Amino acid sequence: MPDQAPKGLTRLAFGGDYNPEQWPESVWREDVTLMRDAGVTMVSVGIFSWALLEPAHGTHDFGWLDRLLDLLHEHGIRADLGTPTVAPPAWFYREHPDALPVTAEGTRYEFGSRGAICHSHPAYRAAAADITTRLATRYADHPALALWHVHNEYGVPVSACYCDTCAAHFRRWLETTYETVEAVNEAWGTAFWGQRYADFAQINPPRVTPTVGNPGQALDYRRFADATMRENFVRERDILHRLAPGVPVTTNFMTALSQCDSIDYWAWGREVDLVSNDHYLITDGRRTHVNLAMAADLTRSVAGGAPWLLMEHAAGGVNWQPRNPAKAPGEMARNSLGHVARGSEGAMFFQWRQSRRGAEKFHSAMLPHAGTDSRLWREVVRLGSDIDALSELRGTRTVADAAMLWDWHSWWAQTLEWRPSEDHDARERADSFYEALYDRHLTVDFAHPGADLSSYPLVVVPALYLATEATARNLRAYVEGGGTLVVSYFSGIVDQHDAVHPGPCPGALRDVLGLTVEEFSPLLQGQRTRITGPDGAELSGDVWSEIVVPRGAETMWTYADGLAAGQPAVTRHRLGGGTAWYVSTRLTAHDLDVILAAACADAGVEPRPELPRDVEVVTRAGESGTYLFAINHTGDEAKVPLAGSGGELLTGERVAGRLGVPAGAVRVVRLDED
């Protein structure tokens, strides 16, 4: 797995996207002076600069970038240098109008935004390789260069194109993947509705059809689109590796399930030298810090547990949601240090100086329109000092208590049409199970269904509709080996081609769960079902219910009403040295806690009742020591128990036994060795 730090960076990364092309050069020196005042150690440059670097086909101007990198180096600021291939220039599209992507409905996008790319187009691929080669040749040995930043946020806003060029590429991908058209017919089940193909040439992308198209085809097209983008990344990465050896290569992910659904980050994480991520708070009324923690845990997991880098987040409000509130005092620091607690080697922002023009002029920045006489700027300077004070923990790793299985291919399959209920949402289940674990103060690793799970006492499976036989064997071995498994409804149903496993549901998982499901019985909108458990306890579910038949499992909770009245709702199966729990209705995060409490008891995962709700406690550990982060998202001071004593890095205080964390504050303790 990747584990490379930015070259020459000896502190945690602090800074952001710097777009000096938006400003006269007279502003640049002011900017770097202010960067020094704020404690900036690295900035990202050149990401959207293709039109400036190559103003006409074959005509290049690198002088401004030479001067910028020299200025950064003069002031001791490292550069995360972008390949600007997310935004080809207007002249490119004038020469190649068919390189603009086409929607499934047949509409071709226009130039004038960003990310409008047909990733299969040979002219785009050639042009991207050329500008990358020129940048690598020119700047490979520049003393400011710390990191290569390929493209920007792959998959956002366009991941799939449906043009004729992509159709031809898709056929080649299918031939490589399946070898024969007969194998495609078998995988997609084209005997249904007379969809059988006699030749690869007859296959097109899943464009708009009169009614629902073939789900196997749609799923494979998502895989193809993801693989095509990744192929382009690898091409640029390999150029940079060849011409600038020793400089790590990254691209900024968007792992939060709230922000990107088109990328298989397990596959991408294996291709970068350093995993980096962009995260923005979704201000939809939910607890935004829980989504942040979940995204950070997922990013760390994509990195294989290795340190990673928060490449972008917001100093204040963003500008692309329906409502974009400012961050409260101290919230920016809590957000930033929350990512650091969960493995990031610093905190970077979009962007350094707030733009006066363009689509993101109301997006916050480290240096706002209000200038240096502003609360936001003062918080930025304070955060820079705090980030610097934590530099000794570079290279340490976050310690997890439990694991959650997540698979992007399964998510893609669950979003296809004509499922039992449109109200079932895989992301919602993942959010709710994660929130329940978060509220039990457990730090979570995410894991691919094929990963080695033996080190985790508890594994939660919130939404694994697509589960292969290999996954089933892996989960069975985990439980037999003494693990505790918790599985949510509508999991284990289909194989990798979206074909229902032979026999009763839940297909691949029925043996490990010790049950079969005779029928799904989704609930109507607004309808709820009651389930009763030990000592007459009662919980309420919605969206989903099932007719569950135990085949070795014991009934722990029972449906009290509805079609499934009297039937099992929650079961527990003893298998080998472990147990497997099954939850067959949708429970809120609050109600899930009751089930997870019992599963945690099976797993030997100790509760932490002494910690208040919304006070995070996360540990990073490594050769330099063990560091406890306490992040207080509440309006009251919190008292966090300490197993021993240590030095608090942000205040310099010595603490023992109990750590006081003021309302809205963060404390980081380097624990004394025994």
XYZ file of C-alpha atoms in Angstrom:
674
model
C 0.000 0.000 0.000
C 1.154 3.594 -0.593
C 3.080 5.290 2.198
C 5.137 8.132 0.696
C 5.426 11.598 2.208
C 5.791 14.763 0.103
C 9.449 15.176 -0.837
C 11.376 17.555 1.408
C 8.436 18.303 3.698
C 9.637 17.916 7.272
C 6.496 19.227 8.978
C 2.814 18.430 8.652
C 1.345 19.898 5.485
C -0.557 23.163 5.907
C -1.722 25.349 3.048
C -4.054 25.121 0.112
C -4.736 25.539 -3.591
C -2.916 28.620 -4.825
C -4.119 30.121 -8.090
C -1.776 33.074 -8.712
C -2.889 33.298 -12.350
C -6.026 35.011 -11.024
C -3.917 37.863 -9.653
C -1.239 40.282 -10.938
C 2.293 39.245 -10.049
C 2.535 42.211 -7.681
C 0.204 40.277 -5.360
C 2.329 37.122 -5.360
C 5.026 38.428 -3.016
C 2.367 39.683 -0.604
C 0.804 36.212 -0.717
C 3.962 34.327 0.135
C 4.720 36.744 2.991
C 1.262 36.108 4.429
C 1.734 32.366 3.898
C 4.821 32.549 6.078
C 2.842 34.460 8.730
C 0.175 31.727 8.683
C 2.642 28.846 8.913
C 1.947 27.507 5.404
C 4.288 24.677 4.445
C 2.892 23.593 1.050
C 0.544 24.873 -1.660
C -1.049 23.211 -4.685
C -0.399 25.028 -7.957
C -1.074 24.676 -11.671
C -4.156 22.436 -11.438
C -6.287 24.523 -13.829
C -3.477 26.186 -15.771
C -3.363 24.312 -19.086
C -4.629 27.310 -21.094
C -1.859 29.479 -19.614
C 0.880 26.896 -20.015
C -0.170 26.118 -23.598
C -2.130 29.135 -24.911
C -2.202 27.643 -28.419
C -1.530 24.157 -29.723
C 2.231 23.661 -29.568
C 2.934 27.098 -28.078
C 4.074 27.010 -24.453
C 4.676 29.595 -21.734
C 6.282 28.292 -18.565
C 7.870 31.595 -17.509
C 5.165 32.546 -15.020
C 5.295 29.095 -13.398
C 9.110 29.280 -13.229
C 8.839 32.575 -11.336
C 6.145 31.250 -9.029
C 8.025 28.091 -8.042
C 11.207 30.099 -7.493
C 9.285 32.502 -5.247
C 7.807 29.664 -3.217
C 11.218 28.066 -2.784
C 12.710 31.399 -1.728
C 10.181 31.512 1.115
C 10.548 27.859 2.146
C 7.152 26.747 0.827
C 6.849 23.394 -0.917
C 4.813 22.873 -4.085
C 2.220 20.237 -4.902
C 2.441 20.689 -8.675
C -0.604 19.800 -10.741
C -0.854 18.337 -14.187
C -3.684 20.528 -15.557
C -5.438 17.759 -17.436
C -8.834 18.291 -15.777
C -9.404 21.427 -17.874
C -8.226 21.228 -21.505
C -8.063 24.652 -23.218
C -10.674 26.080 -25.579
C -8.345 25.588 -28.550
C -8.254 21.846 -27.845
C -12.037 21.535 -28.079
C -12.068 23.723 -31.191
C -9.755 21.175 -32.803
C -11.522 18.164 -31.247
C -15.179 19.003 -30.538
C -15.949 15.282 -30.253
C -13.714 15.123 -27.154
C -16.535 16.766 -25.186
C -18.506 14.059 -23.349
C -21.988 12.908 -24.322
C -24.744 12.034 -21.850
C -26.736 8.785 -21.956
C -29.548 10.852 -23.499
C -27.285 11.900 -26.383
C -26.565 15.504 -25.350
C -23.002 16.707 -25.881
C -21.701 19.028 -23.175
C -20.180 22.393 -24.061
C -16.856 23.947 -23.096
C -16.977 26.459 -20.259
C -16.862 24.548 -16.972
C -14.390 21.893 -15.803
C -14.003 18.156 -16.143
C -15.802 18.035 -19.497
C -13.713 15.161 -20.810
C -14.276 12.022 -22.830
C -11.613 9.871 -21.192
C -11.587 7.465 -24.144
C -10.731 10.111 -26.731
C -7.266 9.492 -28.234
C -6.579 13.198 -28.843
C -7.252 14.011 -25.181
C -5.002 11.190 -24.059
C -2.208 12.337 -26.339
C -2.509 15.983 -25.307
C -2.607 15.084 -21.605
C 0.504 12.942 -21.972
C 2.281 15.759 -23.822
C 1.644 18.505 -21.244
C 2.516 16.097 -18.419
C 5.784 15.184 -20.137
C 6.711 18.837 -20.588
C 6.004 19.657 -16.938
C 7.964 16.663 -15.680
C 10.917 17.425 -17.933
C 11.052 21.047 -16.827
C 10.404 20.744 -13.087
C 11.631 17.290 -12.048
C 14.596 18.783 -10.197
C 13.049 22.041 -9.021
C 13.866 22.462 -5.308
C 10.290 23.499 -4.431
C 8.711 20.346 -5.869
C 7.318 18.071 -3.158
C 4.465 16.223 -4.846
C 2.850 15.679 -8.238
C -0.902 16.225 -8.341
C -2.455 14.530 -11.389
C -5.734 15.921 -12.741
C -8.349 16.920 -10.126
C -11.184 15.014 -8.461
C -11.620 12.271 -11.048
C -15.282 11.391 -11.502
C -16.539 14.883 -10.595
C -18.597 16.197 -12.310
C -18.445 13.739 -15.248
C -17.376 10.119 -14.951
C -19.015 8.382 -17.901
C -19.328 9.428 -21.537
C -21.664 7.627 -23.968
C -20.265 8.766 -27.324
C -19.285 6.539 -30.245
C -15.597 6.682 -29.236
C -16.537 5.324 -25.817
C -18.764 2.706 -27.436
C -15.798 1.355 -29.397
C -13.591 1.478 -26.299
C -16.276 -0.305 -24.242
C -16.371 -3.154 -26.773
C -12.600 -3.535 -26.522
C -12.844 -3.534 -22.717
C -15.537 -6.211 -22.834
C -13.467 -8.366 -25.179
C -10.467 -8.073 -22.847
C -12.604 -8.769 -19.772
C -14.789 -11.599 -21.108
C -12.885 -12.840 -24.207
C -16.049 -14.019 -25.962
C -19.433 -12.468 -26.649
C -21.024 -15.676 -25.337
C -19.456 -14.931 -21.946
C -20.966 -11.429 -22.037
C -24.391 -12.897 -22.822
C -24.062 -15.264 -19.874
C -22.874 -12.558 -17.468
C -25.595 -10.100 -18.431
C -28.392 -12.642 -18.759
C -29.270 -11.391 -22.234
C -31.693 -14.289 -22.751
C -34.107 -12.038 -20.868
C -36.172 -9.784 -23.170
C -34.351 -11.085 -26.239
C -31.223 -8.983 -25.690
C -28.735 -11.584 -26.926
C -25.696 -10.364 -28.898
C -24.063 -12.297 -31.714
C -20.991 -10.058 -31.970
C -19.169 -7.447 -29.859
C -19.881 -4.911 -32.621
C -23.588 -5.045 -31.707
C -22.978 -3.760 -28.165
C -23.354 -0.083 -27.279
C -23.138 1.788 -23.968
C -26.311 1.697 -21.851
C -27.908 4.695 -23.500
C -31.527 5.721 -22.942
C -33.996 2.928 -23.707
C -37.839 2.886 -23.683
C -37.902 1.197 -20.297
C -35.328 -0.264 -17.928
C -32.236 -1.573 -19.691
C -29.988 -4.497 -18.829
C -28.656 -4.149 -15.244
C -25.555 -6.262 -15.915
C -24.638 -3.988 -18.812
C -25.201 -0.861 -16.712
C -23.033 -2.231 -13.900
C -20.224 -3.136 -16.272
C -20.365 0.313 -17.857
C -19.745 1.893 -14.467
C -16.754 -0.421 -14.062
C -15.556 0.504 -17.541
C -15.869 4.262 -16.905
C -13.965 3.957 -13.641
C -11.255 1.812 -15.246
C -10.891 4.265 -18.146
C -10.295 7.227 -15.853
C -7.838 5.160 -13.816
C -6.030 4.145 -17.001
C -5.522 7.825 -17.830
C -4.235 8.530 -14.339
C -1.764 5.651 -14.567
C -0.504 6.935 -17.921
C 0.296 10.344 -16.422
C 1.686 8.803 -13.241
C 4.071 6.588 -15.194
C 5.379 9.581 -17.158
C 6.057 11.405 -13.887
C 7.715 8.359 -12.313
C 9.971 7.983 -15.331
C 10.989 11.630 -15.674
C 10.880 12.716 -12.005
C 11.857 9.662 -9.939
C 11.643 10.106 -6.193
C 8.751 12.580 -6.250
C 5.472 10.989 -5.076
C 2.398 11.147 -7.303
C -1.144 11.613 -6.050
C -4.580 12.672 -7.216
C -7.179 14.109 -4.891
C -9.927 11.612 -4.067
C -13.430 12.422 -2.818
C -14.066 9.346 -0.704
C -17.045 10.694 1.266
C -20.131 8.784 0.166
C -21.899 12.151 0.159
C -19.593 13.539 -2.529
C -18.625 10.938 -5.143
C -20.257 7.646 -6.144
C -18.478 6.827 -9.409
C -14.969 5.790 -8.285
C -13.803 2.443 -6.892
C -11.367 3.910 -4.412
C -10.096 0.485 -3.333
C -8.651 0.130 -6.843
C -7.419 3.729 -7.017
C -5.735 3.545 -3.624
C -3.364 0.918 -4.991
C -2.221 3.221 -7.822
C -1.192 6.419 -6.003
C 2.025 6.945 -4.062
C 0.188 8.964 -1.414
C -3.560 8.853 -0.846
C -5.017 12.358 -0.657
C -8.614 13.421 -0.207
C -10.945 16.405 -0.503
C -13.760 16.725 2.013
C -16.533 19.292 2.344
C -19.212 19.437 5.012
C -22.701 18.628 3.754
C -24.921 21.098 5.581
C -28.172 19.132 5.382
C -29.068 19.350 9.057
C -27.219 16.199 10.069
C -24.218 16.067 12.401
C -21.545 17.176 9.950
C -18.652 16.067 12.151
C -19.851 12.447 11.929
C -19.725 12.553 8.122
C -16.243 14.079 8.400
C -15.023 11.315 10.698
C -16.499 8.681 8.395
C -14.799 10.175 5.316
C -11.470 10.375 7.131
C -11.728 6.760 8.310
C -12.628 5.645 4.793
C -9.709 7.566 3.291
C -7.263 6.054 5.782
C -8.615 2.621 4.950
C -8.183 3.194 1.212
C -4.564 4.011 2.088
C -4.238 0.634 3.785
C -3.963 2.282 7.196
C -0.979 4.378 6.109
C -0.850 8.130 6.712
C -2.661 10.125 4.028
C -3.235 13.816 3.272
C -6.289 16.056 3.487
C -5.742 17.919 0.211
C -8.801 20.178 0.319
C -11.449 21.292 2.751
C -13.111 24.638 3.450
C -11.993 27.347 5.850
C -15.608 28.546 6.076
C -18.685 28.100 3.941
C -18.747 26.685 0.433
C -20.848 28.054 -2.439
C -22.394 25.056 -4.216
C -25.007 23.833 -1.740
C -28.520 25.290 -1.495
C -27.517 27.004 1.762
C -23.893 27.648 2.710
C -23.451 28.744 6.331
C -20.169 30.001 7.722
C -18.310 27.815 10.188
C -18.691 28.678 13.849
C -15.658 29.886 15.820
C -13.315 26.942 16.356
C -15.110 24.712 13.860
C -12.403 25.009 11.202
C -9.797 23.805 13.713
C -12.004 20.915 14.868
C -12.579 19.878 11.255
C -8.886 20.078 10.394
C -7.622 18.271 13.478
C -10.375 15.670 13.175
C -8.819 14.619 9.872
C -5.340 14.631 11.450
C -6.583 12.449 14.306
C -7.795 9.901 11.762
C -4.529 9.719 9.859
C -4.010 12.827 7.729
C -0.494 14.234 7.620
C -1.767 17.807 7.674
C -4.647 20.013 6.557
C -4.886 21.709 3.169
C -7.671 23.972 1.921
C -9.405 25.185 -1.180
C -8.151 27.785 -1.536
C -5.462 30.228 -0.331
C -6.870 33.569 -1.539
C -10.597 33.982 -2.156
C -11.388 34.561 -5.833
C -12.973 37.795 -7.075
C -14.314 36.231 -10.274
C -15.549 32.903 -11.529
C -17.920 30.251 -10.216
C -16.292 29.923 -6.765
C -15.929 33.566 -5.728
C -18.242 32.973 -2.751
C -16.370 29.830 -1.659
C -14.377 30.581 1.497
C -10.586 30.695 1.534
C -7.729 30.935 4.005
C -7.300 34.595 3.037
C -10.871 35.883 2.701
C -12.265 38.951 0.954
C -12.318 40.511 4.430
C -8.516 40.318 4.543
C -6.260 39.838 7.541
C -8.405 41.880 9.934
C -10.982 39.111 10.199
C -11.920 36.268 12.526
C -11.336 33.696 9.802
C -7.775 34.863 9.145
C -6.947 34.873 12.848
C -8.250 31.303 13.118
C -6.135 30.288 10.117
C -2.995 31.666 11.756
C -3.825 29.915 15.029
C -4.471 26.652 13.196
C -1.128 26.934 11.395
C 0.590 27.152 14.766
C -1.355 24.168 16.113
C -0.603 22.045 13.051
C 3.084 22.841 13.461
C 2.947 21.818 17.132
C 1.738 18.360 16.074
C 4.480 17.657 13.542
C 6.171 15.127 15.800
C 3.341 12.639 15.184
C 4.122 12.380 11.447
C 4.168 8.752 10.355
C 2.076 7.426 13.241
C -1.070 5.440 12.479
C -4.617 5.667 13.748
C -5.724 2.792 15.989
C -9.102 1.222 15.072
C -11.563 -0.716 17.228
C -13.820 -2.285 14.577
C -14.269 -2.632 10.823
C -17.059 -1.868 8.382
C -17.259 -3.613 5.009
C -17.793 -1.358 2.012
C -17.680 -2.110 -1.715
C -18.278 0.471 -4.437
C -19.319 -2.207 -6.951
C -22.047 -3.340 -4.578
C -23.161 0.281 -4.134
C -23.325 0.734 -7.901
C -25.417 -2.414 -8.248
C -27.844 -1.258 -5.545
C -28.496 2.009 -7.387
C -29.733 0.233 -10.525
C -33.424 0.383 -11.360
C -36.290 -1.892 -10.371
C -35.198 -2.974 -6.901
C -37.731 -4.029 -4.218
C -37.902 -0.495 -2.766
C -36.596 2.837 -3.982
C -36.452 3.938 -0.328
C -33.598 1.540 0.444
C -30.347 3.484 0.213
C -26.971 1.795 0.686
C -25.323 5.081 1.611
C -27.974 5.749 4.247
C -27.335 2.336 5.825
C -23.594 2.961 5.874
C -24.152 6.398 7.418
C -26.476 5.025 10.099
C -24.297 2.068 11.092
C -21.254 4.333 11.176
C -23.085 6.874 13.329
C -24.080 4.135 15.752
C -20.451 3.000 16.046
C -19.297 6.628 16.353
C -21.723 7.183 19.221
C -20.227 4.150 20.952
C -16.873 5.989 20.629
C -15.396 3.292 18.377
C -12.831 4.157 15.724
C -13.666 2.362 12.490
C -11.547 0.948 9.699
C -13.323 0.295 6.415
C -12.454 -2.950 4.647
C -12.976 -4.487 1.233
C -15.107 -7.663 1.420
C -12.070 -9.710 0.447
C -9.745 -8.228 3.060
C -8.183 -10.088 5.980
C -10.543 -9.335 8.880
C -8.912 -11.492 11.520
C -7.533 -8.560 13.552
C -10.976 -7.028 14.165
C -13.173 -8.283 17.019
C -16.246 -6.722 15.363
C -17.118 -6.362 11.658
C -20.250 -4.546 10.502
C -21.807 -5.045 7.037
C -24.324 -2.238 6.402
C -25.086 -2.787 2.707
C -23.539 -5.643 0.739
C -26.188 -6.455 -1.851
C -23.483 -7.741 -4.216
C -21.430 -10.465 -2.536
C -19.304 -13.035 -4.316
C -18.726 -16.601 -3.201
C -15.199 -15.557 -2.241
C -16.694 -12.907 0.046
C -18.960 -15.526 1.610
C -15.989 -17.788 2.330
C -14.066 -14.874 3.825
C -16.895 -13.901 6.183
C -17.539 -17.494 7.207
C -13.845 -17.980 8.027
C -13.891 -14.743 10.024
C -16.840 -15.840 12.162
C -15.596 -19.414 12.585
C -12.288 -17.944 13.729
C -13.978 -16.120 16.596
C -15.142 -12.851 15.023
C -18.463 -11.109 15.560
C -20.320 -10.112 12.385
C -23.339 -7.786 12.077
C -25.144 -7.813 8.706
C -27.959 -5.549 7.540
C -30.855 -6.543 5.275
C -30.637 -6.967 1.471
C -27.050 -8.222 1.664
C -25.561 -11.252 -0.105
C -28.262 -11.233 -2.783
C -26.404 -11.190 -6.132
C -23.050 -12.129 -7.626
C -20.572 -9.848 -9.412
C -22.816 -9.697 -12.510
C -25.985 -8.740 -10.591
C -27.360 -12.287 -10.970
C -29.277 -13.615 -7.960
C -27.381 -16.423 -6.251
C -29.033 -19.837 -6.723
C -31.409 -20.832 -3.954
C -33.008 -18.775 -1.211
C -31.797 -15.339 -0.195
C -29.588 -14.072 1.343
C -27.668 -16.099 -1.197
C -23.961 -16.008 -0.512
C -24.493 -15.181 3.179
C -27.248 -17.605 4.199
C -24.831 -20.172 5.657
C -22.838 -17.738 7.779
C -26.076 -16.109 8.991
C -27.842 -19.428 9.562
C -31.124 -18.403 7.941
C -33.052 -17.980 4.716
C -35.330 -15.162 3.576
C -38.504 -16.382 1.913
C -39.733 -12.959 0.838
C -38.789 -9.307 0.969
C -41.674 -7.195 2.249
C -40.683 -3.534 1.842
C -42.839 -1.073 3.726
C -44.856 1.658 2.084
C -43.818 5.292 2.388
C -44.379 6.466 5.947
C -45.185 2.962 7.200
C -43.372 1.595 10.250
C -43.018 -1.774 11.900
C -42.467 -2.627 15.568
C -40.004 -5.259 16.731
C -39.857 -6.642 20.257
C -36.880 -8.093 22.059
C -35.600 -9.207 25.430
C -37.598 -8.112 28.477
C -40.312 -6.640 26.265
C -38.069 -3.952 24.781
C -39.433 -2.400 21.588
C -37.811 -0.760 18.581
C -39.305 0.704 15.430
C -38.166 0.090 11.856
C -39.190 1.484 8.503
C -38.573 0.954 4.741
C -37.986 -2.791 4.930
C -39.124 -6.060 6.477
C -38.580 -9.714 5.554
C -39.968 -13.175 6.118
C -36.944 -14.721 7.851
C -36.672 -18.470 8.502
C -33.942 -19.487 10.978
C -31.724 -22.361 9.809
C -29.548 -22.585 12.895
C -29.813 -18.955 13.996
C -31.673 -17.993 17.159
C -34.316 -15.267 17.193
C -33.334 -12.243 19.285
C -36.011 -9.732 18.182
C -39.416 -10.466 16.619
C -41.748 -8.508 14.345
C -44.786 -7.387 16.365
C -46.965 -6.325 13.435
C -47.321 -6.301 9.672
C -46.949 -9.159 7.221
C -43.965 -10.496 9.164
C -45.710 -10.433 12.553
C -44.396 -13.215 14.771
C -41.394 -13.828 12.517
C -37.726 -13.157 13.397
C -36.540 -9.583 12.893
C -33.035 -9.817 14.395
C -31.153 -13.094 14.666
C -27.885 -14.370 16.109
C -26.014 -17.387 14.727
C -23.241 -19.136 16.627
C -20.730 -20.505 14.131
C -17.409 -21.971 15.167
C -15.825 -19.595 17.650
C -17.875 -16.543 16.689
C -21.336 -15.139 16.088
C -23.179 -13.598 13.130
C -26.031 -11.140 13.693
C -28.671 -10.242 11.091
C -30.912 -7.151 11.166
C -33.805 -7.497 8.714
C -35.399 -4.048 8.991
C -34.154 -0.486 8.846
C -33.376 0.901 12.286
C -32.146 4.382 13.083
C -28.619 4.850 14.377
C -30.104 5.310 17.854
C -32.002 2.005 17.734
C -29.101 0.189 16.103
C -27.126 0.915 19.251
C -29.225 -1.640 21.122
C -28.263 -4.370 18.652
C -24.638 -3.245 18.487
C -24.403 -3.281 22.280
C -25.206 -6.991 22.259
C -22.828 -7.649 19.362
C -20.057 -5.698 21.114
C -20.584 -7.877 24.167
C -20.082 -10.939 21.953
C -16.951 -9.358 20.486
C -15.499 -8.278 23.806
C -15.484 -4.639 22.699
C -15.716 -2.622 25.887
C -18.221 0.257 26.130
C -17.018 3.770 26.932
C -19.974 5.219 28.822
C -17.818 7.823 30.535
C -17.411 9.779 27.282
C -20.104 12.345 26.420
C -21.898 12.203 23.074
C -20.110 14.206 20.368
C -16.751 14.091 22.127
C -14.353 12.166 19.895
C -11.398 10.313 21.334
C -9.020 8.884 18.721
C -5.511 7.472 19.094
C -2.516 7.620 16.756
C 0.538 5.533 17.590
C 3.970 4.832 16.147
C 7.685 5.026 16.807
C 7.463 8.603 18.065
C 4.867 7.727 20.689
C 1.155 7.365 21.371
C -1.079 10.390 20.865
C -4.619 10.790 22.136
C -6.867 13.291 20.320
C -9.908 14.608 22.191
C -12.264 16.705 20.051
C -15.191 18.366 21.783
C -18.072 19.162 19.421
C -20.350 20.198 22.295
C -21.062 23.509 23.998
C -19.828 22.311 27.396
C -16.439 21.421 28.796
C -15.751 17.687 28.641
C -13.689 15.538 30.977
C -11.904 12.716 29.156
C -10.395 9.878 31.202
C -6.696 9.209 30.604
C -4.950 5.915 31.222
C -1.862 7.546 32.648
C -0.313 10.961 32.066
C 1.260 12.988 29.328
C 2.015 16.334 27.765
C -0.704 18.260 25.929
C 0.872 19.471 22.685
C -1.335 22.504 21.933
C -1.133 24.168 25.361
C 2.089 22.715 26.768
C 0.312 21.560 29.929
C 0.966 18.351 31.827
C -2.139 16.222 32.401
C -2.842 13.053 34.350
C -5.890 10.904 35.026
C -8.404 13.178 33.367
C -8.141 15.642 30.483
C -10.260 18.777 30.442
C -11.375 19.779 26.943
C -13.111 23.177 26.718
C -16.328 23.546 24.720
C -15.601 23.377 20.992
C -11.884 22.742 21.550
C -9.310 20.101 20.638
C -6.603 18.676 22.845
C -3.802 16.301 21.842
C -1.850 14.427 24.517
C 1.413 12.631 23.968
C 1.025 9.814 26.485
C 3.961 8.958 28.694
C 5.504 5.558 28.172
C 4.976 3.108 31.020
